[in-house]
DNA sequence: ATCGCAATACCCCGAACGGGGTATATCCTA
DNA sequence: TAGGATATACCCCGTTCGGGGTATTGCGAT
């Protein structure tokens, strides 16, 4: 446990933050709150994604963190993630929104967002989340995490698994890609019958009898 | 954004916390740090899981949160999650450890841990995480979240998906169970050929050509 | 030195798959 | 009311699968 006093300026350079939110009052209040931290400078606010993207195309000084709302006039935040990543690949994009629906979370994470915070957070929480982002973390609101966990089937892990050999895992990797035994054998440079034998062993170990059940089991229990 | 002043005692009752960690110094220092928050009372510390479980069997006053280390003499924290849940079902169990290996994280979450914090967190971060737990959140260290996200296949969502009809989803549900067309047809009370036609349409829509690729795509993109 | 296991390779055969058709009834929308 | 999507059903045919064998080589533990 590192007992770093919260507000002590660490010896790193300023964290530069952009804020994209169409609520002007929120922008004002929140960028002020951000600036109270000596490590953070909220450089610019935008009310539309398009403006931010346009700006970043010509601006050489990219921000470290982009706080991005979802519901915006014009291009929505979710659709702005990829364009933003394109014009500023090294910026961490953190969603900051009231929308906590599963679909939005998935889409944001899939599109490359580093974090997903809710506007119900206190500014202090957002601050520490931003700092966490800079050290390789992924800031997520606890509620969001719980939703993510519910979305993924972590149940019945580690029941029948275990003794799948490395070679068998090689086979499995191609099976979940949908390859036939013949193709798998070619990929692994072994005879058709060899790959087939391996697969038979896998079937026995995992107690499945079809390709689809196998693929399902492998993915659900993360056997790779 | 709720501008709640951080240290203001909210109108809820005290959060009771148990701490299980074999490092006595850590226990002392950390329970002291916890007690600085007026909302939290670190009621007891244990150096072994067995002690805590034994104690809770007779103790009617269950804690709200149990902070649990992983590496412990005797029973390890991961194996203690389920017994603890048994003797105190309403306690939120939050791992607090230096072990950030994927396997541990998965096991903890699967066993029912509400959160997973790292000892590299500041006490303040742990405090706010505990409070988040009480309001339905799942506290996770940002690093842990990132690991979790990497573990789950969230990639290529939303490319070819979409227009799968309800009836086709019925078929899909059985396909990922590993049933043959014949069995699926029986389950749905339609002719063999009907189920087969549906499946052909699915193949075309999702652009796959094997059962295993289909199952993989369905699970990875959560088409059900 | 032997036992076991993993990896390799081959044989056989009935069952199921994949992909190409065609066809009907229904329902919703344009 | 005509067109489009959906659910239903059937035919054909070559390929692949699933499951049952057997067998050799090599490595690590006993």
Tab-separated table of C-alpha atoms (C1' of nucleotides) in Angstrom:
chain	number	residue	atom	x	y	z
A	1	UNK	CA	0.000	0.000	0.000
A	2	UNK	CA	1.638	3.264	-1.103
A	3	UNK	CA	0.805	6.051	1.270
A	4	UNK	CA	1.149	8.843	-1.261
A	5	UNK	CA	-0.569	11.978	-0.022
A	6	UNK	CA	-3.391	12.555	-2.504
A	7	UNK	CA	-2.691	16.116	-3.652
A	8	UNK	CA	1.060	16.094	-3.679
A	9	UNK	CA	2.296	16.959	-7.174
A	10	UNK	CA	4.186	13.945	-8.417
A	11	UNK	CA	7.285	14.611	-10.443
A	12	UNK	CA	5.577	13.983	-13.794
A	13	UNK	CA	4.558	16.516	-16.359
A	14	UNK	CA	1.086	17.983	-16.499
A	15	UNK	CA	-1.696	15.750	-17.707
A	16	UNK	CA	-3.443	17.514	-20.541
A	17	UNK	CA	-7.186	16.896	-20.767
A	18	UNK	CA	-9.754	17.740	-23.432
A	19	UNK	CA	-13.425	17.763	-22.527
A	20	UNK	CA	-16.192	17.148	-25.052
A	21	UNK	CA	-19.684	17.831	-23.714
A	22	UNK	CA	-22.549	19.822	-25.101
A	23	UNK	CA	-23.678	21.103	-21.728
A	24	UNK	CA	-21.822	24.403	-21.451
A	25	UNK	CA	-22.451	24.762	-17.760
A	26	UNK	CA	-21.111	21.299	-17.097
A	27	UNK	CA	-18.005	22.091	-19.120
A	28	UNK	CA	-17.316	25.243	-17.177
A	29	UNK	CA	-17.891	23.745	-13.777
A	30	UNK	CA	-16.087	20.557	-14.511
A	31	UNK	CA	-12.999	21.964	-16.188
A	32	UNK	CA	-12.668	24.285	-13.212
A	33	UNK	CA	-12.877	21.309	-10.874
A	34	UNK	CA	-10.240	19.489	-12.904
A	35	UNK	CA	-7.878	22.433	-12.799
A	36	UNK	CA	-7.816	22.348	-9.031
A	37	UNK	CA	-5.538	19.379	-9.285
A	38	UNK	CA	-2.005	20.666	-9.818
A	39	UNK	CA	-1.195	17.678	-12.052
A	40	UNK	CA	-3.992	18.264	-14.495
A	41	UNK	CA	-4.661	20.955	-17.005
A	42	UNK	CA	-7.983	20.923	-18.787
A	43	UNK	CA	-6.722	22.532	-21.957
A	44	UNK	CA	-9.811	22.768	-24.096
A	45	UNK	CA	-13.531	22.120	-24.119
A	46	UNK	CA	-15.638	21.267	-27.165
A	47	UNK	CA	-19.378	20.983	-27.500
A	48	UNK	CA	-19.259	18.805	-30.619
A	49	UNK	CA	-17.059	15.879	-31.555
A	50	UNK	CA	-16.592	17.267	-35.050
A	51	UNK	CA	-14.957	20.375	-33.639
A	52	UNK	CA	-12.542	18.369	-31.556
A	53	UNK	CA	-11.605	16.074	-34.435
A	54	UNK	CA	-11.114	19.015	-36.777
A	55	UNK	CA	-9.036	20.824	-34.190
A	56	UNK	CA	-6.834	17.820	-33.521
A	57	UNK	CA	-6.102	17.336	-37.212
A	58	UNK	CA	-4.086	20.535	-37.220
A	59	UNK	CA	-2.973	20.673	-33.607
A	60	UNK	CA	0.401	19.060	-32.946
A	61	UNK	CA	-0.082	19.088	-29.160
A	62	UNK	CA	-2.334	16.099	-28.527
A	63	UNK	CA	-4.051	15.750	-25.156
A	64	UNK	CA	-3.257	12.878	-22.825
A	65	UNK	CA	-6.880	12.264	-22.003
A	66	UNK	CA	-10.112	13.041	-23.828
A	67	UNK	CA	-13.240	13.014	-21.697
A	68	UNK	CA	-16.116	12.269	-24.015
A	69	UNK	CA	-19.858	12.504	-23.511
A	70	UNK	CA	-22.116	10.141	-25.451
A	71	UNK	CA	-25.216	12.104	-26.306
A	72	UNK	CA	-24.047	15.041	-28.362
A	73	UNK	CA	-25.485	17.193	-31.148
A	74	UNK	CA	-24.263	15.911	-34.503
A	75	UNK	CA	-21.864	13.017	-34.196
A	76	UNK	CA	-22.414	10.991	-31.049
A	77	UNK	CA	-19.560	10.259	-28.721
A	78	UNK	CA	-19.542	6.549	-29.452
A	79	UNK	CA	-19.023	7.183	-33.145
A	80	UNK	CA	-16.328	9.737	-32.411
A	81	UNK	CA	-14.038	7.307	-30.608
A	82	UNK	CA	-12.500	5.848	-33.739
A	83	UNK	CA	-12.011	9.177	-35.567
A	84	UNK	CA	-10.493	10.651	-32.430
A	85	UNK	CA	-8.161	7.684	-32.098
A	86	UNK	CA	-7.151	8.253	-35.686
A	87	UNK	CA	-6.196	11.892	-35.309
A	88	UNK	CA	-4.695	11.401	-31.869
A	89	UNK	CA	-3.658	7.791	-31.380
A	90	UNK	CA	-1.929	8.284	-28.055
A	91	UNK	CA	-4.778	10.007	-26.275
A	92	UNK	CA	-6.704	7.962	-23.753
A	93	UNK	CA	-10.390	8.294	-24.413
A	94	UNK	CA	-12.572	8.096	-21.349
A	95	UNK	CA	-16.336	8.164	-21.652
A	96	UNK	CA	-18.037	10.460	-19.170
A	97	UNK	CA	-21.762	10.106	-19.459
A	98	UNK	CA	-25.061	9.347	-17.820
A	99	UNK	CA	-25.751	6.516	-20.280
A	100	UNK	CA	-24.969	3.272	-18.528
A	101	UNK	CA	-26.709	0.909	-20.915
A	102	UNK	CA	-24.906	-2.318	-21.715
A	103	UNK	CA	-24.852	-1.665	-25.427
A	104	UNK	CA	-23.107	1.681	-24.993
A	105	UNK	CA	-20.503	0.248	-22.689
A	106	UNK	CA	-19.698	-2.599	-25.025
A	107	UNK	CA	-19.521	-0.311	-28.021
A	108	UNK	CA	-17.282	2.170	-26.262
A	109	UNK	CA	-14.858	-0.453	-25.051
A	110	UNK	CA	-14.865	-2.203	-28.421
A	111	UNK	CA	-14.179	1.073	-30.215
A	112	UNK	CA	-11.124	1.643	-28.093
A	113	UNK	CA	-12.214	3.725	-25.118
A	114	UNK	CA	-9.803	3.375	-22.204
A	115	UNK	CA	-12.406	4.010	-19.583
A	116	UNK	CA	-16.053	4.522	-18.854
A	117	UNK	CA	-17.096	6.866	-16.090
A	118	UNK	CA	-20.530	8.018	-15.071
A	119	UNK	CA	-21.513	11.585	-14.368
A	120	UNK	CA	-22.737	10.450	-10.969
A	121	UNK	CA	-19.088	10.267	-9.956
A	122	UNK	CA	-17.618	13.031	-7.877
A	123	UNK	CA	-14.988	15.201	-9.565
A	124	UNK	CA	-12.453	13.716	-7.175
A	125	UNK	CA	-13.223	10.244	-8.448
A	126	UNK	CA	-12.855	11.374	-12.037
A	127	UNK	CA	-9.560	12.992	-11.192
A	128	UNK	CA	-8.108	9.862	-9.687
A	129	UNK	CA	-9.470	7.880	-12.621
A	130	UNK	CA	-7.679	10.158	-15.058
A	131	UNK	CA	-4.460	9.719	-13.177
A	132	UNK	CA	-5.008	5.973	-13.147
A	133	UNK	CA	-5.373	6.055	-16.911
A	134	UNK	CA	-1.943	7.599	-17.259
A	135	UNK	CA	-0.315	4.727	-15.409
A	136	UNK	CA	-1.822	2.070	-17.632
A	137	UNK	CA	-5.084	1.540	-15.835
A	138	UNK	CA	-8.590	1.413	-17.203
A	139	UNK	CA	-10.898	3.635	-15.199
A	140	UNK	CA	-14.387	2.290	-14.942
A	141	UNK	CA	-17.228	3.326	-12.762
A	142	UNK	CA	-17.975	0.507	-10.317
A	143	UNK	CA	-21.491	0.223	-11.711
A	144	UNK	CA	-20.080	-0.165	-15.196
A	145	UNK	CA	-17.728	-2.875	-14.056
A	146	UNK	CA	-20.584	-4.795	-12.553
A	147	UNK	CA	-22.484	-4.582	-15.807
A	148	UNK	CA	-19.462	-5.766	-17.743
A	149	UNK	CA	-19.028	-8.698	-15.411
A	150	UNK	CA	-22.657	-9.656	-15.799
A	151	UNK	CA	-22.306	-9.528	-19.555
A	152	UNK	CA	-19.539	-12.074	-19.613
A	153	UNK	CA	-20.136	-15.661	-18.639
A	154	UNK	CA	-17.556	-16.307	-15.941
A	155	UNK	CA	-19.603	-19.088	-14.369
A	156	UNK	CA	-18.680	-22.686	-14.804
A	157	UNK	CA	-14.983	-22.092	-15.264
A	158	UNK	CA	-12.626	-24.848	-14.156
A	159	UNK	CA	-14.943	-27.848	-14.020
A	160	UNK	CA	-13.907	-30.331	-16.677
A	161	UNK	CA	-10.966	-28.371	-18.035
A	162	UNK	CA	-7.390	-28.796	-17.054
A	163	UNK	CA	-5.447	-31.438	-18.808
A	164	UNK	CA	-5.641	-30.124	-22.340
A	165	UNK	CA	-2.144	-30.435	-23.744
A	166	UNK	CA	-0.413	-27.633	-25.596
A	167	UNK	CA	-0.722	-29.447	-28.889
A	168	UNK	CA	-4.419	-29.909	-28.298
A	169	UNK	CA	-4.759	-26.215	-27.609
A	170	UNK	CA	-3.166	-25.567	-30.990
A	171	UNK	CA	-5.957	-27.591	-32.515
A	172	UNK	CA	-8.571	-25.777	-30.448
A	173	UNK	CA	-7.413	-22.390	-31.642
A	174	UNK	CA	-8.199	-23.367	-35.204
A	175	UNK	CA	-11.414	-25.147	-34.355
A	176	UNK	CA	-12.960	-21.990	-32.921
A	177	UNK	CA	-11.923	-20.252	-36.123
A	178	UNK	CA	-14.103	-22.706	-37.959
A	179	UNK	CA	-11.423	-24.579	-39.885
A	180	UNK	CA	-11.922	-28.176	-40.967
A	181	UNK	CA	-9.607	-30.897	-39.749
A	182	UNK	CA	-7.899	-30.943	-43.103
A	183	UNK	CA	-7.103	-27.212	-42.961
A	184	UNK	CA	-5.961	-27.458	-39.361
A	185	UNK	CA	-3.629	-30.307	-40.232
A	186	UNK	CA	-2.103	-28.213	-43.011
A	187	UNK	CA	-1.692	-25.218	-40.707
A	188	UNK	CA	0.119	-27.316	-38.127
A	189	UNK	CA	2.083	-29.296	-40.708
A	190	UNK	CA	0.870	-32.658	-39.514
A	191	UNK	CA	-1.090	-35.399	-41.177
A	192	UNK	CA	-4.872	-35.216	-41.382
A	193	UNK	CA	-5.136	-38.234	-39.120
A	194	UNK	CA	-2.934	-36.659	-36.485
A	195	UNK	CA	-5.085	-33.586	-36.154
A	196	UNK	CA	-8.119	-35.805	-36.065
A	197	UNK	CA	-6.718	-37.923	-33.274
A	198	UNK	CA	-5.955	-34.848	-31.213
A	199	UNK	CA	-9.483	-33.620	-31.721
A	200	UNK	CA	-10.890	-36.960	-30.643
A	201	UNK	CA	-8.888	-36.731	-27.431
A	202	UNK	CA	-10.216	-33.232	-26.832
A	203	UNK	CA	-13.772	-34.439	-27.330
A	204	UNK	CA	-13.222	-37.123	-24.749
A	205	UNK	CA	-11.580	-34.809	-22.230
A	206	UNK	CA	-14.206	-32.115	-22.500
A	207	UNK	CA	-17.050	-34.552	-22.899
A	208	UNK	CA	-18.515	-32.973	-26.016
A	209	UNK	CA	-19.601	-34.602	-29.224
A	210	UNK	CA	-19.925	-31.786	-31.746
A	211	UNK	CA	-17.805	-28.951	-33.065
A	212	UNK	CA	-20.289	-26.329	-31.967
A	213	UNK	CA	-20.506	-27.616	-28.406
A	214	UNK	CA	-16.744	-27.689	-28.332
A	215	UNK	CA	-16.409	-24.124	-29.561
A	216	UNK	CA	-19.017	-22.991	-27.050
A	217	UNK	CA	-17.265	-24.721	-24.179
A	218	UNK	CA	-13.866	-23.380	-25.137
A	219	UNK	CA	-15.134	-19.818	-25.335
A	220	UNK	CA	-17.349	-19.925	-22.275
A	221	UNK	CA	-14.684	-21.453	-20.089
A	222	UNK	CA	-11.750	-19.690	-21.772
A	223	UNK	CA	-9.728	-22.830	-22.224
A	224	UNK	CA	-7.174	-21.137	-24.464
B	1	UNK	CA	-22.047	15.282	-11.493
B	2	UNK	CA	-22.766	15.216	-7.784
B	3	UNK	CA	-20.560	17.631	-5.946
B	4	UNK	CA	-20.611	15.770	-2.652
B	5	UNK	CA	-17.812	16.941	-0.410
B	6	UNK	CA	-15.636	13.872	0.080
B	7	UNK	CA	-15.507	13.636	3.854
B	8	UNK	CA	-19.022	14.705	4.732
B	9	UNK	CA	-20.723	11.922	6.694
B	10	UNK	CA	-23.655	10.811	4.620
B	11	UNK	CA	-26.834	9.948	6.455
B	12	UNK	CA	-26.261	6.187	6.297
B	13	UNK	CA	-25.213	3.883	9.068
B	14	UNK	CA	-21.611	2.915	9.641
B	15	UNK	CA	-20.039	0.547	7.150
B	16	UNK	CA	-18.567	-2.337	9.075
B	17	UNK	CA	-15.376	-3.783	7.624
B	18	UNK	CA	-13.402	-6.922	8.415
B	19	UNK	CA	-9.792	-7.193	7.317
B	20	UNK	CA	-8.064	-10.490	6.661
B	21	UNK	CA	-4.323	-10.197	6.100
B	22	UNK	CA	-1.384	-12.053	7.574
B	23	UNK	CA	0.871	-9.023	7.682
B	24	UNK	CA	0.250	-7.658	11.156
B	25	UNK	CA	1.823	-4.324	10.448
B	26	UNK	CA	-0.305	-3.860	7.382
B	27	UNK	CA	-3.418	-4.681	9.389
B	28	UNK	CA	-2.608	-2.140	12.051
B	29	UNK	CA	-1.713	0.640	9.667
B	30	UNK	CA	-4.523	-0.031	7.326
B	31	UNK	CA	-7.325	-0.436	9.817
B	32	UNK	CA	-6.202	2.841	11.336
B	33	UNK	CA	-6.358	4.486	7.935
B	34	UNK	CA	-9.831	3.074	7.381
B	35	UNK	CA	-11.075	4.383	10.689
B	36	UNK	CA	-10.232	7.917	9.691
B	37	UNK	CA	-13.304	7.874	7.531
B	38	UNK	CA	-16.314	8.652	9.736
B	39	UNK	CA	-18.497	6.328	7.686
B	40	UNK	CA	-16.349	3.281	8.129
B	41	UNK	CA	-15.511	1.158	11.113
B	42	UNK	CA	-12.914	-1.532	10.712
B	43	UNK	CA	-14.352	-3.853	13.322
B	44	UNK	CA	-11.954	-6.745	13.279
B	45	UNK	CA	-8.748	-8.017	11.752
B	46	UNK	CA	-7.790	-11.634	11.177
B	47	UNK	CA	-4.546	-13.133	10.047
B	48	UNK	CA	-6.075	-16.377	8.807
B	49	UNK	CA	-9.228	-17.080	6.832
B	50	UNK	CA	-10.071	-19.982	9.097
B	51	UNK	CA	-10.281	-17.667	12.083
B	52	UNK	CA	-12.619	-15.295	10.304
B	53	UNK	CA	-14.887	-18.094	9.088
B	54	UNK	CA	-14.993	-19.662	12.528
B	55	UNK	CA	-15.723	-16.314	14.126
B	56	UNK	CA	-18.504	-15.495	11.692
B	57	UNK	CA	-20.230	-18.815	12.303
B	58	UNK	CA	-21.126	-17.690	15.819
B	59	UNK	CA	-21.204	-13.949	15.351
B	60	UNK	CA	-24.662	-12.559	14.534
B	61	UNK	CA	-23.283	-9.147	13.497
B	62	UNK	CA	-21.971	-9.720	9.994
B	63	UNK	CA	-19.683	-7.135	8.410
B	64	UNK	CA	-20.733	-5.192	5.334
B	65	UNK	CA	-17.386	-5.624	3.660
B	66	UNK	CA	-14.618	-8.180	4.024
B	67	UNK	CA	-11.219	-7.136	2.709
B	68	UNK	CA	-9.385	-10.307	1.838
B	69	UNK	CA	-5.756	-10.932	1.004
B	70	UNK	CA	-4.879	-13.819	-1.304
B	71	UNK	CA	-1.617	-15.226	-0.033
B	72	UNK	CA	-2.296	-16.343	3.508
B	73	UNK	CA	-0.986	-19.054	5.834
B	74	UNK	CA	-3.325	-22.010	5.771
B	75	UNK	CA	-6.345	-21.489	3.581
B	76	UNK	CA	-5.707	-19.026	0.775
B	77	UNK	CA	-7.990	-16.091	0.228
B	78	UNK	CA	-9.330	-17.393	-3.057
B	79	UNK	CA	-10.521	-20.580	-1.434
B	80	UNK	CA	-12.021	-18.658	1.453
B	81	UNK	CA	-14.445	-16.660	-0.682
B	82	UNK	CA	-17.073	-19.374	-0.882
B	83	UNK	CA	-16.936	-20.406	2.785
B	84	UNK	CA	-17.109	-16.762	3.806
B	85	UNK	CA	-20.090	-16.219	1.517
B	86	UNK	CA	-21.697	-19.186	3.183
B	87	UNK	CA	-21.374	-17.961	6.737
B	88	UNK	CA	-22.066	-14.346	5.826
B	89	UNK	CA	-24.020	-14.181	2.576
B	90	UNK	CA	-24.653	-10.448	2.635
B	91	UNK	CA	-21.069	-9.347	3.115
B	92	UNK	CA	-19.314	-7.915	0.100
B	93	UNK	CA	-15.980	-9.598	-0.344
B	94	UNK	CA	-13.281	-7.414	-1.824
B	95	UNK	CA	-9.885	-8.827	-2.627
B	96	UNK	CA	-6.995	-6.645	-1.508
B	97	UNK	CA	-3.750	-8.108	-2.699
B	98	UNK	CA	-0.565	-7.713	-4.667
B	99	UNK	CA	-1.427	-10.679	-6.884
B	100	UNK	CA	-2.716	-9.343	-10.167
B	101	UNK	CA	-2.444	-12.495	-12.222
B	102	UNK	CA	-5.301	-13.214	-14.606
B	103	UNK	CA	-6.059	-16.562	-13.074
B	104	UNK	CA	-6.501	-15.098	-9.608
B	105	UNK	CA	-8.769	-12.359	-10.859
B	106	UNK	CA	-10.982	-14.776	-12.723
B	107	UNK	CA	-11.149	-17.160	-9.802
B	108	UNK	CA	-12.012	-14.411	-7.361
B	109	UNK	CA	-14.763	-12.976	-9.507
B	110	UNK	CA	-16.109	-16.422	-10.324
B	111	UNK	CA	-16.163	-17.353	-6.651
B	112	UNK	CA	-18.271	-14.342	-5.850
B	113	UNK	CA	-15.901	-11.547	-4.924
B	114	UNK	CA	-17.488	-8.145	-5.343
B	115	UNK	CA	-14.267	-6.367	-6.041
B	116	UNK	CA	-10.577	-6.715	-6.657
B	117	UNK	CA	-8.212	-4.059	-5.382
B	118	UNK	CA	-4.459	-3.962	-5.431
B	119	UNK	CA	-2.275	-3.018	-2.524
B	120	UNK	CA	-0.676	-0.402	-4.714
B	121	UNK	CA	-3.838	1.643	-4.213
B	122	UNK	CA	-3.814	4.495	-1.785
B	123	UNK	CA	-5.951	4.059	1.341
B	124	UNK	CA	-8.178	6.825	0.011
B	125	UNK	CA	-8.861	4.837	-3.133
B	126	UNK	CA	-9.717	1.774	-1.100
B	127	UNK	CA	-12.044	3.839	1.050
B	128	UNK	CA	-13.986	5.178	-1.906
B	129	UNK	CA	-14.057	1.691	-3.386
B	130	UNK	CA	-15.598	0.315	-0.220
B	131	UNK	CA	-18.238	2.994	-0.282
B	132	UNK	CA	-18.891	2.230	-3.947
B	133	UNK	CA	-19.462	-1.389	-3.032
B	134	UNK	CA	-22.231	-0.403	-0.671
B	135	UNK	CA	-24.153	1.332	-3.441
B	136	UNK	CA	-24.128	-1.629	-5.760
B	137	UNK	CA	-20.829	-1.020	-7.451
B	138	UNK	CA	-17.980	-3.391	-8.117
B	139	UNK	CA	-14.688	-1.871	-7.077
B	140	UNK	CA	-11.825	-2.914	-9.272
B	141	UNK	CA	-8.369	-1.560	-9.536
B	142	UNK	CA	-7.922	0.057	-12.950
B	143	UNK	CA	-5.142	-2.380	-13.769
B	144	UNK	CA	-7.414	-5.273	-12.935
B	145	UNK	CA	-10.146	-3.913	-15.151
B	146	UNK	CA	-7.777	-3.708	-18.039
B	147	UNK	CA	-6.809	-7.310	-17.516
B	148	UNK	CA	-10.434	-8.361	-17.362
B	149	UNK	CA	-11.178	-6.505	-20.579
B	150	UNK	CA	-8.284	-8.189	-22.320
B	151	UNK	CA	-9.580	-11.542	-21.174
B	152	UNK	CA	-12.950	-11.068	-22.778
B	153	UNK	CA	-13.402	-11.163	-26.513
B	154	UNK	CA	-15.071	-7.841	-27.239
B	155	UNK	CA	-13.488	-7.322	-30.648
B	156	UNK	CA	-15.332	-7.351	-33.913
B	157	UNK	CA	-18.767	-6.730	-32.494
B	158	UNK	CA	-21.287	-5.088	-34.807
B	159	UNK	CA	-19.855	-5.952	-38.204
B	160	UNK	CA	-21.990	-8.498	-39.956
B	161	UNK	CA	-24.575	-9.033	-37.270
B	162	UNK	CA	-28.022	-7.529	-37.156
B	163	UNK	CA	-30.844	-9.029	-39.081
B	164	UNK	CA	-31.027	-12.441	-37.438
B	165	UNK	CA	-34.713	-13.197	-37.048
B	166	UNK	CA	-36.228	-14.492	-33.833
B	167	UNK	CA	-36.753	-17.918	-35.271
B	168	UNK	CA	-33.161	-18.039	-36.390
B	169	UNK	CA	-32.078	-17.122	-32.882
B	170	UNK	CA	-34.084	-20.100	-31.647
B	171	UNK	CA	-31.943	-22.261	-33.878
B	172	UNK	CA	-28.754	-20.536	-32.739
B	173	UNK	CA	-29.494	-21.223	-29.111
B	174	UNK	CA	-29.448	-24.930	-29.782
B	175	UNK	CA	-26.488	-24.772	-32.138
B	176	UNK	CA	-24.231	-23.377	-29.422
B	177	UNK	CA	-25.434	-26.204	-27.207
B	178	UNK	CA	-24.030	-28.572	-29.765
B	179	UNK	CA	-27.258	-30.184	-30.965
B	180	UNK	CA	-27.564	-31.649	-34.451
B	181	UNK	CA	-30.082	-30.277	-36.925
B	182	UNK	CA	-32.288	-33.256	-36.295
B	183	UNK	CA	-32.387	-32.656	-32.541
B	184	UNK	CA	-32.962	-28.957	-33.012
B	185	UNK	CA	-35.872	-29.638	-35.328
B	186	UNK	CA	-37.416	-31.921	-32.722
B	187	UNK	CA	-36.928	-29.335	-29.973
B	188	UNK	CA	-38.650	-26.681	-32.038
B	189	UNK	CA	-41.319	-29.039	-33.369
B	190	UNK	CA	-40.540	-28.381	-37.007
B	191	UNK	CA	-39.363	-30.578	-39.825
B	192	UNK	CA	-35.704	-31.409	-40.224
B	193	UNK	CA	-35.625	-29.480	-43.470
B	194	UNK	CA	-37.059	-26.382	-41.860
B	195	UNK	CA	-34.380	-26.177	-39.232
B	196	UNK	CA	-31.811	-26.799	-41.904
B	197	UNK	CA	-33.102	-23.963	-44.062
B	198	UNK	CA	-32.988	-21.579	-41.127
B	199	UNK	CA	-29.428	-22.589	-40.442
B	200	UNK	CA	-28.475	-22.030	-44.060
B	201	UNK	CA	-29.866	-18.519	-43.864
B	202	UNK	CA	-27.870	-17.878	-40.713
B	203	UNK	CA	-24.693	-19.087	-42.399
B	204	UNK	CA	-25.302	-16.676	-45.240
B	205	UNK	CA	-26.095	-13.739	-42.993
B	206	UNK	CA	-23.111	-14.233	-40.720
B	207	UNK	CA	-20.824	-15.319	-43.529
B	208	UNK	CA	-19.617	-18.492	-41.848
B	209	UNK	CA	-19.345	-21.972	-43.270
B	210	UNK	CA	-18.941	-24.259	-40.289
B	211	UNK	CA	-20.711	-24.953	-37.034
B	212	UNK	CA	-17.687	-24.073	-34.955
B	213	UNK	CA	-17.139	-20.734	-36.643
B	214	UNK	CA	-20.817	-20.024	-36.146
B	215	UNK	CA	-20.722	-20.877	-32.457
B	216	UNK	CA	-17.592	-18.777	-32.005
B	217	UNK	CA	-19.130	-15.805	-33.761
B	218	UNK	CA	-22.357	-16.035	-31.808
B	219	UNK	CA	-20.544	-16.147	-28.489
B	220	UNK	CA	-17.910	-13.540	-29.289
B	221	UNK	CA	-20.431	-11.061	-30.623
B	222	UNK	CA	-23.213	-12.010	-28.237
B	223	UNK	CA	-25.829	-12.407	-30.917
B	224	UNK	CA	-28.323	-14.020	-28.558
C	1	DA	C1'	14.087	-50.894	-16.988
C	2	DT	C1'	9.462	-50.260	-17.300
C	3	DC	C1'	5.160	-47.866	-17.239
C	4	DG	C1'	2.494	-44.196	-18.791
C	5	DC	C1'	1.466	-40.407	-21.524
C	6	DA	C1'	1.806	-37.280	-25.431
C	7	DA	C1'	2.332	-36.836	-30.240
C	8	DT	C1'	2.348	-38.788	-34.359
C	9	DA	C1'	-0.170	-41.624	-38.114
C	10	DC	C1'	-3.439	-44.709	-40.376
C	11	DC	C1'	-8.201	-47.541	-41.367
C	12	DC	C1'	-13.223	-48.011	-41.599
C	13	DC	C1'	-17.994	-46.560	-41.890
C	14	DG	C1'	-22.440	-44.745	-40.970
C	15	DA	C1'	-24.269	-40.312	-39.823
C	16	DA	C1'	-24.347	-35.501	-40.262
C	17	DC	C1'	-23.032	-31.461	-42.588
C	18	DG	C1'	-22.758	-27.591	-46.371
C	19	DG	C1'	-24.521	-25.790	-50.209
C	20	DG	C1'	-27.180	-25.708	-54.368
C	21	DG	C1'	-31.844	-25.817	-55.703
C	22	DT	C1'	-37.505	-25.193	-55.442
C	23	DA	C1'	-41.867	-24.242	-53.202
C	24	DT	C1'	-45.799	-22.714	-50.233
C	25	DA	C1'	-48.424	-19.717	-46.820
C	26	DT	C1'	-48.336	-15.677	-44.129
C	27	DC	C1'	-47.788	-11.204	-42.833
C	28	DC	C1'	-46.322	-6.466	-43.289
C	29	DT	C1'	-45.329	-2.627	-45.957
C	30	DA	C1'	-45.262	0.326	-49.859
D	1	DT	C1'	-52.445	-5.013	-54.240
D	2	DA	C1'	-48.052	-6.066	-55.356
D	3	DG	C1'	-43.591	-6.883	-53.445
D	4	DG	C1'	-40.643	-8.349	-49.726
D	5	DA	C1'	-39.445	-10.674	-45.755
D	6	DT	C1'	-40.299	-14.765	-42.811
D	7	DA	C1'	-41.317	-19.428	-41.619
D	8	DT	C1'	-42.228	-23.506	-43.334
D	9	DA	C1'	-40.831	-27.897	-46.146
D	10	DC	C1'	-38.512	-30.886	-49.447
D	11	DC	C1'	-34.588	-32.879	-52.889
D	12	DC	C1'	-29.815	-33.978	-54.216
D	13	DC	C1'	-25.019	-34.840	-53.581
D	14	DG	C1'	-20.301	-34.619	-52.456
D	15	DT	C1'	-17.634	-33.650	-48.250
D	16	DT	C1'	-16.749	-33.863	-43.575
D	17	DC	C1'	-17.564	-35.453	-39.073
D	18	DG	C1'	-17.785	-38.653	-34.992
D	19	DG	C1'	-16.336	-42.631	-33.041
D	20	DG	C1'	-14.378	-47.160	-33.017
D	21	DG	C1'	-10.098	-49.285	-33.729
D	22	DT	C1'	-4.423	-50.022	-33.992
D	23	DA	C1'	0.421	-48.565	-33.892
D	24	DT	C1'	5.085	-46.234	-33.420
D	25	DT	C1'	8.136	-42.959	-31.361
D	26	DG	C1'	9.974	-40.427	-27.547
D	27	DC	C1'	10.107	-38.535	-23.022
D	28	DG	C1'	9.756	-38.411	-18.103
D	29	DA	C1'	8.717	-40.767	-13.759
D	30	DT	C1'	9.142	-44.850	-11.055
